Amino acid sequence: MVERMVVIGADATGMSAASQARRMRGPDDLEIVVFEKGHHTSYSACGIPYWVSGDVADRDDLIARTPAEHRARGIDLRTRTEIVELDIPGRRVLALDHTTATRAWWHYDKLVLATGATPIRPPLPGIDLPGVHGVQTLDDGQALIDTLEAAHGRDAVVVGAGYIGVEMAEALIRRGYRVTVLTRGEQPMSTLDPDMGALVADAMRGLGIRVECGAEVTAVLAGDGGRVRAVTTPDAEYPADVVVLGIGVTPATGLARQAGLPLGEHGGLLTDLAQRVHGHDDIWAGGDCVEVLDLVSGDRRHIALGTHANKHGQIIGTGVGGGYATFPGVVGTAVSKVCDLEVARTGLGERQAREAGLQFHAVTIESTGRAGYFPGAQPMTVKMLAERRTGRLLGVQIVGRDGAAKRIDVAAVALTTRMTVEQMTALDLGYAPPFSPVWDPILVAARRATRAVAQQP
């Protein structure tokens, strides 16, 4: 008897799961049907800011595999078709075909929820005006580019200063816009500690970006033609011919909630190590719609990243295919940039460590990415947190240039293996003057943290 695998969502998790399941089980054994409400599949949402900026020349460069390519591999992929209801007891889903405006129920034996996340749009006056954009899908990116090319003025406001907000600010200034970033936080990038976020703010201002911290947006105002003309806070009004929302995303779990599936405190689906939804052996979920285990704090978090989404898809496809694979959790590694300034973090910041009930030492060092005498050496700031008494590494943040960001990978491995900062000081890292000082900045920070732990038990 042929089983049917139904997948909701055709980006990283959904198509990775479908493709892996197809590799393990042929069409005579497993029918795979994928529903995608948009036009595109298997694309890099993380690349949209670089498409907007012009670093990526064409939208199709962000597409890893087209719908036609997936169909040629034995997957029944249906774009512009949205799942609008889950019937868990009946093991079926209700599909709305936006092209024909027809609805139909589809039975499933295996169900995969890969519904992703949606940009946060606060319920503010004017938030849905023409010219206000969230950026999550390729269609969103195209709509923003169309607005930028048609706008008569050159003022842009970015609301929020997380990774997307900062990246979009760079994209807009490179397009010749006057850019204002409004964040209600103490500094940009709340995933960094405020002292490290201040370095990002300074660099953004150095690029000509206006950064307003502690700025709570109260409304978006319309002009005479009904399009956006300004954004207001309690203290000021900022002209805007285009507004980009970079406040963050929330798990797209409305269907799951209505169907009574288990959700965590962040609104994401709860799964086991094999990505099965708790209490449902025939339902899997992954990507931006789930919560993941933080291996450092032990808490569950919502982290929307393509790296996790692709891994989840491989694990789900393996499970549906009859194999065995698990996803142990994350340490919270992320990198970004603002022009030539690189920003990276992994593990816990000070606030997260306190919330987890951990006592720690925090140290900050200044170094360079290359030997100080080597041409092109640029400054780099590394902040490191180590647990009090044990010296276990808890987190690292890096702000710098010239290869600063990818140094975070050393810290990510150390966190995953639960190394102490003292153990890190003996790591055999690569050295040559064009790439690193004799003591790599990560090792310098680890030495400083080791001394802090030894001096204050």
Short mmCIF file of C-alpha atoms in Angstrom, two decimals:
data_model
loop_
_atom_site.label_atom_id
_atom_site.label_comp_id
_atom_site.label_asym_id
_atom_site.label_seq_id
_atom_site.Cartn_x
_atom_site.Cartn_y
_atom_site.Cartn_z
CA MET A 1 0.00 0.00 0.00
CA VAL A 2 1.35 3.41 -1.01
CA GLU A 3 1.58 5.93 1.85
CA ARG A 4 1.09 9.66 1.35
CA MET A 5 3.40 12.27 2.83
CA VAL A 6 1.85 15.74 2.91
CA VAL A 7 4.19 18.70 3.40
CA ILE A 8 2.94 22.22 4.20
CA GLY A 9 5.54 24.75 3.08
CA ALA A 10 8.08 24.43 0.27
CA ASP A 11 11.15 26.26 1.46
CA ALA A 12 14.15 24.97 3.42
CA THR A 13 12.55 22.50 5.82
CA GLY A 14 9.70 21.36 3.62
CA MET A 15 11.67 20.63 0.48
CA SER A 16 14.65 19.19 2.36
CA ALA A 17 12.25 16.79 4.08
CA ALA A 18 10.49 15.89 0.83
CA SER A 19 13.74 15.40 -1.07
CA GLN A 20 15.32 13.27 1.64
CA ALA A 21 12.21 11.11 1.96
CA ARG A 22 12.15 10.63 -1.81
CA ARG A 23 15.80 9.53 -1.80
CA MET A 24 14.94 6.87 0.79
CA ARG A 25 11.55 5.74 -0.57
CA GLY A 26 10.45 5.46 -4.19
CA PRO A 27 7.12 6.63 -5.67
CA ASP A 28 5.70 3.09 -5.56
CA ASP A 29 6.10 3.17 -1.78
CA LEU A 30 5.59 6.82 -0.85
CA GLU A 31 3.56 9.55 -2.57
CA ILE A 32 4.83 13.04 -1.67
CA VAL A 33 2.54 16.05 -2.02
CA VAL A 34 3.81 19.52 -1.08
CA PHE A 35 1.58 22.59 -0.72
CA GLU A 36 3.09 26.09 -1.00
CA LYS A 37 0.94 29.21 -0.85
CA GLY A 38 3.57 31.33 -2.63
CA HIS A 39 5.17 31.17 -6.05
CA HIS A 40 8.69 30.04 -5.13
CA THR A 41 10.43 27.09 -3.52
CA SER A 42 13.81 26.34 -1.93
CA TYR A 43 15.04 29.92 -1.78
CA SER A 44 17.30 31.87 0.56
CA ALA A 45 15.25 34.37 2.56
CA CYS A 46 18.51 35.36 4.28
CA GLY A 47 19.76 36.62 0.92
CA ILE A 48 16.92 39.08 0.32
CA PRO A 49 18.73 42.12 1.85
CA TYR A 50 21.66 41.48 -0.49
CA TRP A 51 19.30 41.27 -3.46
CA VAL A 52 17.76 44.58 -2.41
CA SER A 53 21.22 46.17 -2.04
CA GLY A 54 22.35 44.92 -5.46
CA ASP A 55 25.01 42.47 -4.23
CA VAL A 56 22.81 39.70 -5.68
CA ALA A 57 21.90 40.69 -9.20
CA ASP A 58 18.75 38.66 -9.76
CA ARG A 59 15.97 37.10 -7.70
CA ASP A 60 16.53 33.71 -9.32
CA ASP A 61 20.07 33.65 -7.95
CA LEU A 62 18.50 33.06 -4.53
CA ILE A 63 16.56 29.99 -5.69
CA ALA A 64 18.34 26.70 -5.09
CA ARG A 65 15.74 24.52 -6.83
CA THR A 66 12.64 25.50 -8.81
CA PRO A 67 9.21 23.86 -8.59
CA ALA A 68 9.82 22.20 -11.97
CA GLU A 69 13.07 20.68 -10.71
CA HIS A 70 11.34 19.27 -7.65
CA ARG A 71 8.53 17.81 -9.75
CA ALA A 72 11.07 16.15 -12.03
CA ARG A 73 12.33 14.31 -8.93
CA GLY A 74 8.98 12.68 -8.24
CA ILE A 75 7.46 15.25 -5.85
CA ASP A 76 3.92 16.50 -6.45
CA LEU A 77 4.49 20.18 -5.71
CA ARG A 78 1.50 22.52 -5.77
CA THR A 79 2.32 26.25 -5.62
CA ARG A 80 -0.23 28.98 -4.96
CA THR A 81 -2.08 26.44 -2.84
CA GLU A 82 -2.63 27.24 0.82
CA ILE A 83 -3.59 24.84 3.57
CA VAL A 84 -6.37 26.56 5.51
CA GLU A 85 -7.39 23.83 7.98
CA LEU A 86 -5.94 20.77 9.68
CA ASP A 87 -8.20 17.87 10.63
CA ILE A 88 -5.92 15.87 12.91
CA PRO A 89 -8.44 13.17 13.96
CA GLY A 90 -9.42 12.67 10.30
CA ARG A 91 -5.77 12.75 9.12
CA ARG A 92 -6.49 15.26 6.37
CA VAL A 93 -5.78 18.87 5.36
CA LEU A 94 -7.97 21.39 3.51
CA ALA A 95 -6.21 22.99 0.52
CA LEU A 96 -7.25 26.27 -1.11
CA ASP A 97 -5.99 26.64 -4.69
CA HIS A 98 -5.59 30.40 -5.16
CA THR A 99 -5.41 30.00 -8.94
CA THR A 100 -8.78 28.28 -9.32
CA ALA A 101 -10.36 29.41 -5.99
CA THR A 102 -11.30 25.78 -5.26
CA ARG A 103 -10.97 23.82 -2.02
CA ALA A 104 -10.26 20.14 -1.51
CA TRP A 105 -9.47 17.80 1.38
CA TRP A 106 -6.29 15.71 1.17
CA HIS A 107 -5.68 12.61 3.25
CA TYR A 108 -2.23 12.06 4.73
CA ASP A 109 -0.37 9.20 6.37
CA LYS A 110 2.63 11.39 7.25
CA LEU A 111 2.27 15.15 7.80
CA VAL A 112 5.10 17.67 7.83
CA LEU A 113 4.54 21.21 9.08
CA ALA A 114 7.10 23.59 7.57
CA THR A 115 5.04 26.78 7.71
CA GLY A 116 7.97 29.05 8.63
CA ALA A 117 7.58 32.43 10.31
CA THR A 118 5.88 35.72 9.58
CA PRO A 119 7.25 39.26 10.07
CA ILE A 120 5.91 40.99 13.17
CA ARG A 121 3.53 43.82 12.25
CA PRO A 122 2.53 45.67 15.41
CA PRO A 123 -1.10 46.88 15.52
CA LEU A 124 -0.25 50.53 14.89
CA PRO A 125 -2.24 53.14 12.97
CA GLY A 126 -1.12 53.11 9.34
CA ILE A 127 0.97 49.93 9.58
CA ASP A 128 -0.71 48.53 6.44
CA LEU A 129 -0.28 51.63 4.30
CA PRO A 130 1.21 51.27 0.81
CA GLY A 131 4.96 51.62 1.13
CA VAL A 132 5.25 49.70 4.42
CA HIS A 133 7.05 46.40 3.89
CA GLY A 134 7.88 43.27 5.82
CA VAL A 135 10.63 41.17 4.27
CA GLN A 136 10.27 37.40 4.59
CA THR A 137 9.60 35.93 1.14
CA LEU A 138 10.85 36.56 -2.39
CA ASP A 139 7.50 38.16 -3.18
CA ASP A 140 8.09 40.54 -0.24
CA GLY A 141 11.52 41.38 -1.61
CA GLN A 142 10.18 42.09 -5.08
CA ALA A 143 7.43 44.31 -3.66
CA LEU A 144 10.04 46.33 -1.72
CA ILE A 145 12.29 46.71 -4.76
CA ASP A 146 9.31 47.89 -6.81
CA THR A 147 8.54 50.52 -4.17
CA LEU A 148 12.16 51.68 -4.00
CA GLU A 149 12.35 52.08 -7.76
CA ALA A 150 9.05 53.97 -7.97
CA ALA A 151 9.44 56.24 -4.93
CA HIS A 152 9.72 59.95 -5.65
CA GLY A 153 11.55 60.79 -2.42
CA ARG A 154 14.68 59.29 -0.87
CA ASP A 155 13.77 58.94 2.81
CA ALA A 156 13.57 55.46 4.33
CA VAL A 157 12.74 54.39 7.87
CA VAL A 158 13.61 50.95 9.24
CA VAL A 159 11.58 49.98 12.29
CA GLY A 160 13.59 47.62 14.46
CA ALA A 161 17.32 46.98 14.64
CA GLY A 162 17.70 43.23 14.76
CA TYR A 163 19.60 41.31 12.10
CA ILE A 164 17.08 42.03 9.34
CA GLY A 165 16.68 45.67 10.34
CA VAL A 166 20.43 46.31 10.32
CA GLU A 167 20.95 44.45 7.03
CA MET A 168 18.08 46.31 5.40
CA ALA A 169 19.46 49.64 6.61
CA GLU A 170 22.71 48.85 4.78
CA ALA A 171 20.80 47.80 1.65
CA LEU A 172 18.80 51.04 1.63
CA ILE A 173 21.75 53.35 2.16
CA ARG A 174 23.59 51.61 -0.66
CA ARG A 175 20.59 52.39 -2.86
CA GLY A 176 21.10 56.07 -2.14
CA TYR A 177 18.38 56.51 0.48
CA ARG A 178 18.60 58.63 3.62
CA VAL A 179 18.05 55.98 6.27
CA THR A 180 16.72 56.26 9.81
CA VAL A 181 16.63 53.22 12.08
CA LEU A 182 14.18 53.35 14.99
CA THR A 183 14.59 50.84 17.80
CA ARG A 184 13.00 50.81 21.21
CA GLY A 185 16.06 48.98 22.55
CA GLU A 186 18.99 50.54 24.37
CA GLN A 187 21.22 49.77 21.37
CA PRO A 188 20.84 48.01 17.99
CA MET A 189 20.86 44.22 17.90
CA SER A 190 19.31 43.15 21.19
CA THR A 191 20.92 39.72 20.81
CA LEU A 192 24.16 41.48 21.75
CA ASP A 193 24.89 43.00 25.13
CA PRO A 194 24.37 46.79 25.10
CA ASP A 195 28.11 47.55 25.26
CA MET A 196 28.67 45.50 22.11
CA GLY A 197 25.53 46.87 20.45
CA ALA A 198 26.93 50.36 20.99
CA LEU A 199 29.85 49.47 18.72
CA VAL A 200 27.35 48.54 15.99
CA ALA A 201 25.47 51.80 16.50
CA ASP A 202 28.68 53.82 16.18
CA ALA A 203 29.58 52.04 12.95
CA MET A 204 26.10 52.58 11.50
CA ARG A 205 26.24 56.28 12.29
CA GLY A 206 29.67 56.41 10.68
CA LEU A 207 28.05 55.16 7.48
CA GLY A 208 25.51 57.97 7.56
CA ILE A 209 22.64 55.93 9.03
CA ARG A 210 20.61 57.79 11.64
CA VAL A 211 20.11 55.47 14.63
CA GLU A 212 17.51 56.42 17.23
CA CYS A 213 17.49 54.17 20.32
CA GLY A 214 14.69 54.09 22.88
CA ALA A 215 12.33 55.14 20.08
CA GLU A 216 8.88 53.54 20.36
CA VAL A 217 6.97 53.87 17.08
CA THR A 218 3.42 55.11 17.64
CA ALA A 219 2.03 55.46 14.11
CA VAL A 220 2.70 55.47 10.39
CA LEU A 221 1.28 58.52 8.64
CA ALA A 222 -0.17 58.77 5.14
CA GLY A 223 0.41 61.50 2.61
CA ASP A 224 -2.05 63.08 0.21
CA GLY A 225 -1.90 60.11 -2.17
CA GLY A 226 -2.62 57.59 0.57
CA ARG A 227 0.95 56.27 0.68
CA VAL A 228 3.27 56.41 3.66
CA ARG A 229 4.88 59.81 4.33
CA ALA A 230 6.21 59.58 7.90
CA VAL A 231 6.72 57.49 11.03
CA THR A 232 6.05 58.95 14.47
CA THR A 233 7.36 58.33 17.99
CA PRO A 234 6.22 60.15 21.16
CA ASP A 235 9.00 62.70 20.61
CA ALA A 236 9.45 63.11 16.86
CA GLU A 237 8.22 62.58 13.31
CA TYR A 238 10.51 61.01 10.70
CA PRO A 239 9.87 61.49 6.95
CA ALA A 240 9.51 58.23 5.06
CA ASP A 241 8.91 57.41 1.42
CA VAL A 242 9.34 53.74 2.33
CA VAL A 243 9.19 51.86 5.64
CA VAL A 244 10.77 48.49 6.27
CA LEU A 245 9.76 46.44 9.29
CA GLY A 246 12.74 44.74 10.90
CA ILE A 247 11.14 44.00 14.26
CA GLY A 248 11.57 40.27 13.97
CA VAL A 249 9.40 37.28 13.16
CA THR A 250 6.97 35.03 14.95
CA PRO A 251 6.33 31.33 14.25
CA ALA A 252 3.59 30.79 11.65
CA THR A 253 1.63 28.35 13.78
CA GLY A 254 -1.93 29.60 13.44
CA LEU A 255 -3.08 26.37 11.79
CA ALA A 256 -1.34 24.28 14.44
CA ARG A 257 -2.90 26.32 17.23
CA GLN A 258 -6.39 25.93 15.78
CA ALA A 259 -5.83 22.18 15.48
CA GLY A 260 -4.76 21.90 19.12
CA LEU A 261 -1.15 20.93 18.50
CA PRO A 262 1.29 21.69 21.36
CA LEU A 263 3.01 25.08 21.29
CA GLY A 264 5.74 26.50 23.52
CA GLU A 265 5.92 29.85 25.30
CA HIS A 266 7.36 31.51 22.18
CA GLY A 267 4.50 30.24 19.99
CA GLY A 268 6.52 27.57 18.19
CA LEU A 269 5.59 23.92 17.85
CA LEU A 270 7.10 21.52 20.39
CA THR A 271 8.91 18.52 18.96
CA ASP A 272 11.07 15.66 20.16
CA LEU A 273 14.67 15.06 19.08
CA ALA A 274 13.48 13.43 15.83
CA GLN A 275 11.33 16.52 15.06
CA ARG A 276 8.07 14.67 15.75
CA VAL A 277 5.37 16.90 17.23
CA HIS A 278 4.80 15.95 20.85
CA GLY A 279 2.02 13.40 21.16
CA HIS A 280 1.72 12.75 17.41
CA ASP A 281 3.80 9.96 15.88
CA ASP A 282 2.68 10.76 12.31
CA ILE A 283 3.27 14.55 12.40
CA TRP A 284 6.67 16.23 12.08
CA ALA A 285 7.61 19.92 12.20
CA GLY A 286 10.77 21.93 11.63
CA GLY A 287 12.31 25.23 10.68
CA ASP A 288 11.05 28.62 11.77
CA CYS A 289 7.73 27.28 13.08
CA VAL A 290 9.28 25.23 15.92
CA GLU A 291 11.11 25.92 19.16
CA VAL A 292 14.58 24.48 19.68
CA LEU A 293 16.56 23.45 22.74
CA ASP A 294 19.30 25.83 23.84
CA LEU A 295 22.20 23.58 24.79
CA VAL A 296 23.77 26.24 27.02
CA SER A 297 20.80 27.39 29.12
CA GLY A 298 18.60 24.30 28.78
CA ASP A 299 15.63 26.48 27.76
CA ARG A 300 13.57 26.35 24.58
CA ARG A 301 14.00 29.22 22.14
CA HIS A 302 12.63 30.37 18.80
CA ILE A 303 15.50 30.96 16.37
CA ALA A 304 14.63 31.57 12.72
CA LEU A 305 17.67 30.50 10.70
CA GLY A 306 18.07 28.60 7.45
CA THR A 307 20.86 26.48 8.92
CA HIS A 308 18.52 24.88 11.46
CA ALA A 309 15.68 24.65 8.94
CA ASN A 310 17.71 22.61 6.47
CA LYS A 311 18.95 20.27 9.20
CA HIS A 312 15.40 19.78 10.46
CA GLY A 313 14.27 18.88 6.95
CA GLN A 314 16.99 16.25 6.58
CA ILE A 315 16.05 14.73 9.94
CA ILE A 316 12.33 14.71 9.13
CA GLY A 317 12.88 13.17 5.70
CA THR A 318 15.06 10.50 7.23
CA GLY A 319 12.38 9.68 9.78
CA VAL A 320 9.61 9.52 7.20
CA GLY A 321 11.89 7.39 5.04
CA GLY A 322 12.26 4.82 7.80
CA GLY A 323 15.70 5.84 9.06
CA TYR A 324 16.85 7.42 12.29
CA ALA A 325 18.24 10.92 12.90
CA THR A 326 17.97 13.52 15.66
CA PHE A 327 18.51 17.24 16.21
CA PRO A 328 20.13 17.77 19.62
CA GLY A 329 19.72 21.54 19.86
CA VAL A 330 21.55 24.81 19.24
CA VAL A 331 23.96 27.18 20.92
CA GLY A 332 22.51 30.29 19.25
CA THR A 333 25.16 31.17 16.71
CA ALA A 334 24.47 34.05 14.32
CA VAL A 335 26.50 36.42 12.14
CA SER A 336 25.69 39.58 10.23
CA LYS A 337 27.33 42.68 8.80
CA VAL A 338 26.85 46.38 8.23
CA CYS A 339 28.96 47.20 5.18
CA ASP A 340 32.44 46.15 6.28
CA LEU A 341 31.60 45.81 9.99
CA GLU A 342 31.09 42.17 10.99
CA VAL A 343 28.95 41.11 13.94
CA ALA A 344 28.77 37.66 15.52
CA ARG A 345 27.43 36.01 18.63
CA THR A 346 26.95 32.55 20.11
CA GLY A 347 25.74 31.21 23.43
CA LEU A 348 24.34 33.50 26.10
CA GLY A 349 24.62 37.22 26.66
CA GLU A 350 24.58 38.74 30.12
CA ARG A 351 20.79 39.11 30.30
CA GLN A 352 20.15 35.57 29.08
CA ALA A 353 22.69 34.15 31.51
CA ARG A 354 21.03 35.92 34.43
CA GLU A 355 17.59 34.74 33.32
CA ALA A 356 18.94 31.18 33.29
CA GLY A 357 20.10 31.60 36.89
CA LEU A 358 23.79 31.45 36.00
CA GLN A 359 26.58 33.38 37.71
CA PHE A 360 29.38 34.40 35.41
CA HIS A 361 32.42 36.51 34.65
CA ALA A 362 32.35 38.76 31.59
CA VAL A 363 35.56 39.98 29.95
CA THR A 364 36.14 42.16 26.89
CA ILE A 365 39.38 42.41 24.92
CA GLU A 366 40.61 44.47 21.96
CA SER A 367 42.74 42.79 19.33
CA THR A 368 43.26 42.67 15.56
CA GLY A 369 42.26 40.17 12.90
CA ARG A 370 45.84 39.85 11.60
CA ALA A 371 49.27 40.36 13.10
CA GLY A 372 49.42 44.00 14.14
CA TYR A 373 52.31 44.74 11.82
CA PHE A 374 50.68 43.11 8.79
CA PRO A 375 49.11 45.49 6.23
CA GLY A 376 45.35 45.74 6.58
CA ALA A 377 45.14 44.65 10.23
CA GLN A 378 41.80 45.87 11.62
CA PRO A 379 40.57 46.19 15.22
CA MET A 380 38.32 43.56 16.73
CA THR A 381 36.39 43.47 20.02
CA VAL A 382 35.66 40.11 21.67
CA LYS A 383 33.43 39.69 24.71
CA MET A 384 33.39 36.34 26.52
CA LEU A 385 31.24 34.97 29.35
CA ALA A 386 32.47 32.16 31.59
CA GLU A 387 30.55 30.45 34.37
CA ARG A 388 31.68 31.32 37.86
CA ARG A 389 33.75 28.62 39.60
CA THR A 390 33.53 26.03 36.78
CA GLY A 391 34.91 28.28 34.05
CA ARG A 392 32.52 26.74 31.50
CA LEU A 393 32.20 28.92 28.42
CA LEU A 394 28.74 30.52 28.29
CA GLY A 395 28.88 32.89 25.34
CA VAL A 396 30.96 35.00 22.97
CA GLN A 397 30.24 38.18 21.02
CA ILE A 398 32.50 39.66 18.35
CA VAL A 399 32.38 43.02 16.56
CA GLY A 400 35.12 43.86 14.07
CA ARG A 401 36.30 43.74 10.48
CA ASP A 402 38.53 41.64 8.26
CA GLY A 403 37.25 38.14 9.00
CA ALA A 404 35.99 38.82 12.52
CA ALA A 405 32.59 37.14 12.21
CA LYS A 406 33.59 33.59 11.31
CA ARG A 407 35.87 33.39 14.34
CA ILE A 408 32.64 32.79 16.23
CA ASP A 409 32.64 29.21 14.90
CA VAL A 410 35.50 28.31 17.25
CA ALA A 411 33.38 29.47 20.17
CA ALA A 412 30.32 27.62 18.86
CA VAL A 413 32.26 24.34 18.83
CA ALA A 414 33.61 25.05 22.32
CA LEU A 415 30.07 25.67 23.60
CA THR A 416 28.73 22.52 21.99
CA THR A 417 31.44 20.42 23.63
CA ARG A 418 31.02 22.26 26.97
CA MET A 419 34.64 23.38 27.11
CA THR A 420 35.99 25.60 29.85
CA VAL A 421 37.75 28.82 28.99
CA GLU A 422 40.96 27.33 30.37
CA GLN A 423 40.66 24.40 27.96
CA MET A 424 40.12 26.87 25.13
CA THR A 425 43.47 28.57 25.80
CA ALA A 426 45.21 25.40 24.58
CA LEU A 427 43.32 25.12 21.29
CA ASP A 428 45.64 24.61 18.32
CA LEU A 429 44.28 27.32 16.04
CA GLY A 430 45.78 28.25 12.71
CA TYR A 431 48.36 31.03 12.67
CA ALA A 432 50.11 33.08 10.04
CA PRO A 433 50.49 36.90 10.07
CA PRO A 434 47.99 37.47 7.22
CA PHE A 435 45.28 35.60 9.16
CA SER A 436 45.84 36.07 12.86
CA PRO A 437 48.12 37.40 15.57
CA VAL A 438 50.22 34.77 17.36
CA TRP A 439 47.50 34.75 20.00
CA ASP A 440 44.18 34.65 18.17
CA PRO A 441 41.60 37.10 19.60
CA ILE A 442 39.46 34.17 20.77
CA LEU A 443 42.41 32.79 22.74
CA VAL A 444 43.25 36.19 24.20
CA ALA A 445 39.66 36.48 25.48
CA ALA A 446 39.81 32.92 26.86
CA ARG A 447 43.04 33.73 28.75
CA ARG A 448 41.47 36.85 30.24
CA ALA A 449 38.36 34.88 31.25
CA THR A 450 40.52 32.14 32.78
CA ARG A 451 42.25 34.70 35.00
CA ALA A 452 38.89 36.16 36.04
CA VAL A 453 37.61 32.72 37.07
CA ALA A 454 40.82 31.95 39.02
CA GLN A 455 40.85 35.27 40.85
CA GLN A 456 37.18 35.29 41.89
CA PRO A 457 36.01 31.75 42.73
#
